[in-house]
mmCIF file with all atom_site columns, C-alpha atoms in Angstrom:
data_model
loop_
_atom_site.group_PDB
_atom_site.id
_atom_site.type_symbol
_atom_site.label_atom_id
_atom_site.label_alt_id
_atom_site.label_comp_id
_atom_site.label_asym_id
_atom_site.label_entity_id
_atom_site.label_seq_id
_atom_site.pdbx_PDB_ins_code
_atom_site.Cartn_x
_atom_site.Cartn_y
_atom_site.Cartn_z
_atom_site.occupancy
_atom_site.B_iso_or_equiv
_atom_site.pdbx_formal_charge
_atom_site.auth_seq_id
_atom_site.auth_comp_id
_atom_site.auth_asym_id
_atom_site.auth_atom_id
_atom_site.pdbx_PDB_model_num
ATOM 1  C CA . MET P 1 1  ? -9.720  9.128   -52.344 1.00 54.00 ? 15  MET P CA 1
ATOM 2  C CA . ASP P 1 2  ? -11.416 12.657  -52.974 1.00 86.00 ? 16  ASP P CA 1
ATOM 3  C CA . ALA P 1 3  ? -14.783 11.700  -51.337 1.00 93.00 ? 17  ALA P CA 1
ATOM 4  C CA . GLU P 1 4  ? -16.040 15.063  -52.005 1.00 96.00 ? 18  GLU P CA 1
ATOM 5  C CA . LYS P 1 5  ? -15.596 14.674  -55.753 1.00 96.00 ? 19  LYS P CA 1
ATOM 6  C CA . VAL P 1 6  ? -17.372 11.118  -55.769 1.00 97.00 ? 20  VAL P CA 1
ATOM 7  C CA . LYS P 1 7  ? -20.136 12.896  -53.357 1.00 98.00 ? 21  LYS P CA 1
ATOM 8  C CA . SER P 1 8  ? -20.616 15.567  -55.929 1.00 98.00 ? 22  SER P CA 1
ATOM 9  C CA . ALA P 1 9  ? -20.960 13.338  -58.693 1.00 98.00 ? 23  ALA P CA 1
ATOM 10 C CA . MET P 1 10 ? -23.522 11.419  -56.896 1.00 98.00 ? 24  MET P CA 1
ATOM 11 C CA . PHE P 1 11 ? -25.568 14.189  -55.702 1.00 98.00 ? 25  PHE P CA 1
ATOM 12 C CA . ALA P 1 12 ? -25.817 15.593  -59.046 1.00 98.00 ? 26  ALA P CA 1
ATOM 13 C CA . ALA P 1 13 ? -27.240 12.256  -60.306 1.00 98.00 ? 27  ALA P CA 1
ATOM 14 C CA . GLY P 1 14 ? -30.062 12.434  -57.678 1.00 97.00 ? 28  GLY P CA 1
ATOM 15 C CA . ALA P 1 15 ? -28.638 10.668  -54.601 1.00 98.00 ? 29  ALA P CA 1
ATOM 16 C CA . GLY P 1 16 ? -29.005 12.000  -51.146 1.00 97.00 ? 30  GLY P CA 1
ATOM 17 C CA . GLU P 1 17 ? -32.420 13.243  -51.277 1.00 96.00 ? 31  GLU P CA 1
ATOM 18 C CA . HIS P 1 18 ? -34.785 12.670  -48.292 1.00 94.00 ? 32  HIS P CA 1
ATOM 19 C CA . GLU P 1 19 ? -37.988 15.089  -48.217 1.00 94.00 ? 33  GLU P CA 1
ATOM 20 C CA . ASN P 1 20 ? -36.882 18.688  -47.913 1.00 97.00 ? 34  ASN P CA 1
ATOM 21 C CA . TYR P 1 21 ? -33.443 17.878  -47.556 1.00 98.00 ? 35  TYR P CA 1
ATOM 22 C CA . THR P 1 22 ? -30.635 17.298  -50.583 1.00 98.00 ? 36  THR P CA 1
ATOM 23 C CA . GLN P 1 23 ? -26.990 16.187  -50.421 1.00 98.00 ? 37  GLN P CA 1
ATOM 24 C CA . CYS P 1 24 ? -27.578 13.999  -47.260 1.00 98.00 ? 38  CYS P CA 1
ATOM 25 C CA . SER P 1 25 ? -24.810 11.301  -46.299 1.00 98.00 ? 39  SER P CA 1
ATOM 26 C CA . TRP P 1 26 ? -23.252 9.394   -43.735 1.00 98.00 ? 40  TRP P CA 1
ATOM 27 C CA . GLN P 1 27 ? -19.340 9.157   -43.883 1.00 97.00 ? 41  GLN P CA 1
ATOM 28 C CA . THR P 1 28 ? -16.900 7.043   -41.715 1.00 97.00 ? 42  THR P CA 1
ATOM 29 C CA . GLU P 1 29 ? -13.503 7.061   -42.092 1.00 97.00 ? 43  GLU P CA 1
ATOM 30 C CA . GLY P 1 30 ? -11.214 3.907   -41.661 1.00 97.00 ? 44  GLY P CA 1
ATOM 31 C CA . LYS P 1 31 ? -8.519  1.594   -43.469 1.00 97.00 ? 45  LYS P CA 1
ATOM 32 C CA . GLY P 1 32 ? -8.844  -0.393  -46.485 1.00 94.00 ? 46  GLY P CA 1
ATOM 33 C CA . GLN P 1 33 ? -6.548  -3.438  -47.390 1.00 96.00 ? 47  GLN P CA 1
ATOM 34 C CA . PHE P 1 34 ? -5.797  -4.743  -50.903 1.00 95.00 ? 48  PHE P CA 1
ATOM 35 C CA . MET P 1 35 ? -3.510  -6.739  -52.953 1.00 96.00 ? 49  MET P CA 1
ATOM 36 C CA . PRO P 1 36 ? -3.431  -6.009  -56.637 1.00 95.00 ? 50  PRO P CA 1
ATOM 37 C CA . ILE P 1 37 ? -2.945  -9.554  -58.654 1.00 95.00 ? 51  ILE P CA 1
ATOM 38 C CA . HIS P 1 38 ? -2.198  -10.339 -62.356 1.00 91.00 ? 52  HIS P CA 1
ATOM 39 C CA . ASP P 1 39 ? -3.455  -7.551  -64.509 1.00 92.00 ? 53  ASP P CA 1
ATOM 40 C CA . ALA P 1 40 ? -4.612  -5.130  -61.977 1.00 92.00 ? 54  ALA P CA 1
ATOM 41 C CA . LYS P 1 41 ? -3.633  -1.397  -62.814 1.00 91.00 ? 55  LYS P CA 1
ATOM 42 C CA . PRO P 1 42 ? -3.722  0.005   -59.118 1.00 90.00 ? 56  PRO P CA 1
ATOM 43 C CA . VAL P 1 43 ? -3.602  3.716   -58.741 1.00 89.00 ? 57  VAL P CA 1
ATOM 44 C CA . ILE P 1 44 ? -2.072  2.919   -55.240 1.00 90.00 ? 58  ILE P CA 1
ATOM 45 C CA . GLY P 1 45 ? 0.225   -0.113  -54.560 1.00 91.00 ? 59  GLY P CA 1
ATOM 46 C CA . LYS P 1 46 ? 2.093   -2.506  -56.093 1.00 94.00 ? 60  LYS P CA 1
ATOM 47 C CA . ILE P 1 47 ? 1.261   -6.262  -57.883 1.00 95.00 ? 61  ILE P CA 1
ATOM 48 C CA . ASP P 1 48 ? 1.534   -8.912  -55.459 1.00 96.00 ? 62  ASP P CA 1
ATOM 49 C CA . GLN P 1 49 ? 1.885   -6.306  -52.443 1.00 96.00 ? 63  GLN P CA 1
ATOM 50 C CA . ILE P 1 50 ? -0.574  -5.950  -49.638 1.00 97.00 ? 64  ILE P CA 1
ATOM 51 C CA . GLU P 1 51 ? -1.695  -2.116  -49.131 1.00 96.00 ? 65  GLU P CA 1
ATOM 52 C CA . ILE P 1 52 ? -3.392  -0.738  -46.367 1.00 97.00 ? 66  ILE P CA 1
ATOM 53 C CA . VAL P 1 53 ? -4.838  2.912   -47.008 1.00 94.00 ? 67  VAL P CA 1
ATOM 54 C CA . PRO P 1 54 ? -7.045  5.532   -45.009 1.00 95.00 ? 68  PRO P CA 1
ATOM 55 C CA . GLU P 1 55 ? -10.376 5.577   -46.787 1.00 95.00 ? 69  GLU P CA 1
ATOM 56 C CA . VAL P 1 56 ? -13.481 6.890   -46.524 1.00 96.00 ? 70  VAL P CA 1
ATOM 57 C CA . LYS P 1 57 ? -16.848 4.860   -46.615 1.00 96.00 ? 71  LYS P CA 1
ATOM 58 C CA . VAL P 1 58 ? -19.742 7.085   -47.872 1.00 97.00 ? 72  VAL P CA 1
ATOM 59 C CA . GLU P 1 59 ? -23.513 6.235   -47.628 1.00 97.00 ? 73  GLU P CA 1
ATOM 60 C CA . MET P 1 60 ? -26.442 7.916   -48.892 1.00 97.00 ? 74  MET P CA 1
ATOM 61 C CA . MET P 1 61 ? -30.227 7.170   -50.010 1.00 96.00 ? 75  MET P CA 1
ATOM 62 C CA . CYS P 1 62 ? -31.275 7.320   -53.381 1.00 96.00 ? 76  CYS P CA 1
ATOM 63 C CA . HIS P 1 63 ? -34.662 6.969   -55.167 1.00 94.00 ? 77  HIS P CA 1
ATOM 64 C CA . LYS P 1 64 ? -34.730 3.573   -57.241 1.00 94.00 ? 78  LYS P CA 1
ATOM 65 C CA . ASP P 1 65 ? -35.441 5.035   -60.128 1.00 96.00 ? 79  ASP P CA 1
ATOM 66 C CA . LYS P 1 66 ? -32.048 6.988   -59.876 1.00 97.00 ? 80  LYS P CA 1
ATOM 67 C CA . ILE P 1 67 ? -29.821 4.045   -59.131 1.00 97.00 ? 81  ILE P CA 1
ATOM 68 C CA . LYS P 1 68 ? -28.327 2.993   -62.180 1.00 97.00 ? 82  LYS P CA 1
ATOM 69 C CA . ASN P 1 69 ? -27.318 6.923   -63.057 1.00 98.00 ? 83  ASN P CA 1
ATOM 70 C CA . VAL P 1 70 ? -25.866 7.249   -59.275 1.00 98.00 ? 84  VAL P CA 1
ATOM 71 C CA . VAL P 1 71 ? -24.066 4.073   -59.673 1.00 98.00 ? 85  VAL P CA 1
ATOM 72 C CA . THR P 1 72 ? -22.339 5.135   -63.161 1.00 98.00 ? 86  THR P CA 1
ATOM 73 C CA . SER P 1 73 ? -21.567 8.504   -61.805 1.00 98.00 ? 87  SER P CA 1
ATOM 74 C CA . MET P 1 74 ? -19.829 7.058   -58.771 1.00 97.00 ? 88  MET P CA 1
ATOM 75 C CA . LYS P 1 75 ? -17.765 4.707   -60.739 1.00 97.00 ? 89  LYS P CA 1
ATOM 76 C CA . ASN P 1 76 ? -17.143 7.316   -63.165 1.00 97.00 ? 90  ASN P CA 1
ATOM 77 C CA . SER P 1 77 ? -15.623 9.875   -60.797 1.00 97.00 ? 91  SER P CA 1
ATOM 78 C CA . HIS P 1 78 ? -14.093 7.406   -58.301 1.00 95.00 ? 92  HIS P CA 1
ATOM 79 C CA . PRO P 1 79 ? -10.154 7.125   -58.541 1.00 92.00 ? 93  PRO P CA 1
ATOM 80 C CA . TYR P 1 80 ? -10.032 3.437   -58.000 1.00 92.00 ? 94  TYR P CA 1
ATOM 81 C CA . GLU P 1 81 ? -9.876  0.798   -60.833 1.00 90.00 ? 95  GLU P CA 1
ATOM 82 C CA . SER P 1 82 ? -12.430 -0.849  -59.199 1.00 90.00 ? 96  SER P CA 1
ATOM 83 C CA . VAL P 1 83 ? -14.875 0.294   -56.476 1.00 93.00 ? 97  VAL P CA 1
ATOM 84 C CA . ALA P 1 84 ? -16.144 -1.554  -53.702 1.00 93.00 ? 98  ALA P CA 1
ATOM 85 C CA . TYR P 1 85 ? -20.152 -0.707  -53.103 1.00 95.00 ? 99  TYR P CA 1
ATOM 86 C CA . THR P 1 86 ? -23.367 -1.954  -52.029 1.00 96.00 ? 100 THR P CA 1
ATOM 87 C CA . VAL P 1 87 ? -26.796 -0.971  -52.753 1.00 95.00 ? 101 VAL P CA 1
ATOM 88 C CA . ILE P 1 88 ? -29.378 -1.767  -50.034 1.00 94.00 ? 102 ILE P CA 1
ATOM 89 C CA . ARG P 1 89 ? -33.391 -1.675  -50.477 1.00 91.00 ? 103 ARG P CA 1
ATOM 90 C CA . MET P 1 90 ? -34.802 0.209   -47.792 1.00 89.00 ? 104 MET P CA 1
ATOM 91 C CA . GLU P 1 91 ? -38.743 0.261   -46.717 1.00 88.00 ? 105 GLU P CA 1
ATOM 92 C CA . GLU P 1 92 ? -40.789 2.831   -45.252 1.00 85.00 ? 106 GLU P CA 1
ATOM 93 C CA . ILE P 1 93 ? -42.800 1.281   -42.409 1.00 90.00 ? 107 ILE P CA 1
#
């Protein structure tokens, strides 16, 4: 996966901003596992075969008013057929 391409798209949509900083993110490298089934059109791998690939998990903050645009930008720039992602609400105390 081209993490830099996806991050750039998300930053352009308004993610990664915090006070006097922009393009803030956290990323970790790991291994992803999946097995495409039925009508999947995988970028990597074959139907009914387990695939283990190096992947990068990217985390960044996003103002609630920009979440929909950021998620859309992430999905449109990501090379995979289906993107795994989570949105977690943060509260300032």
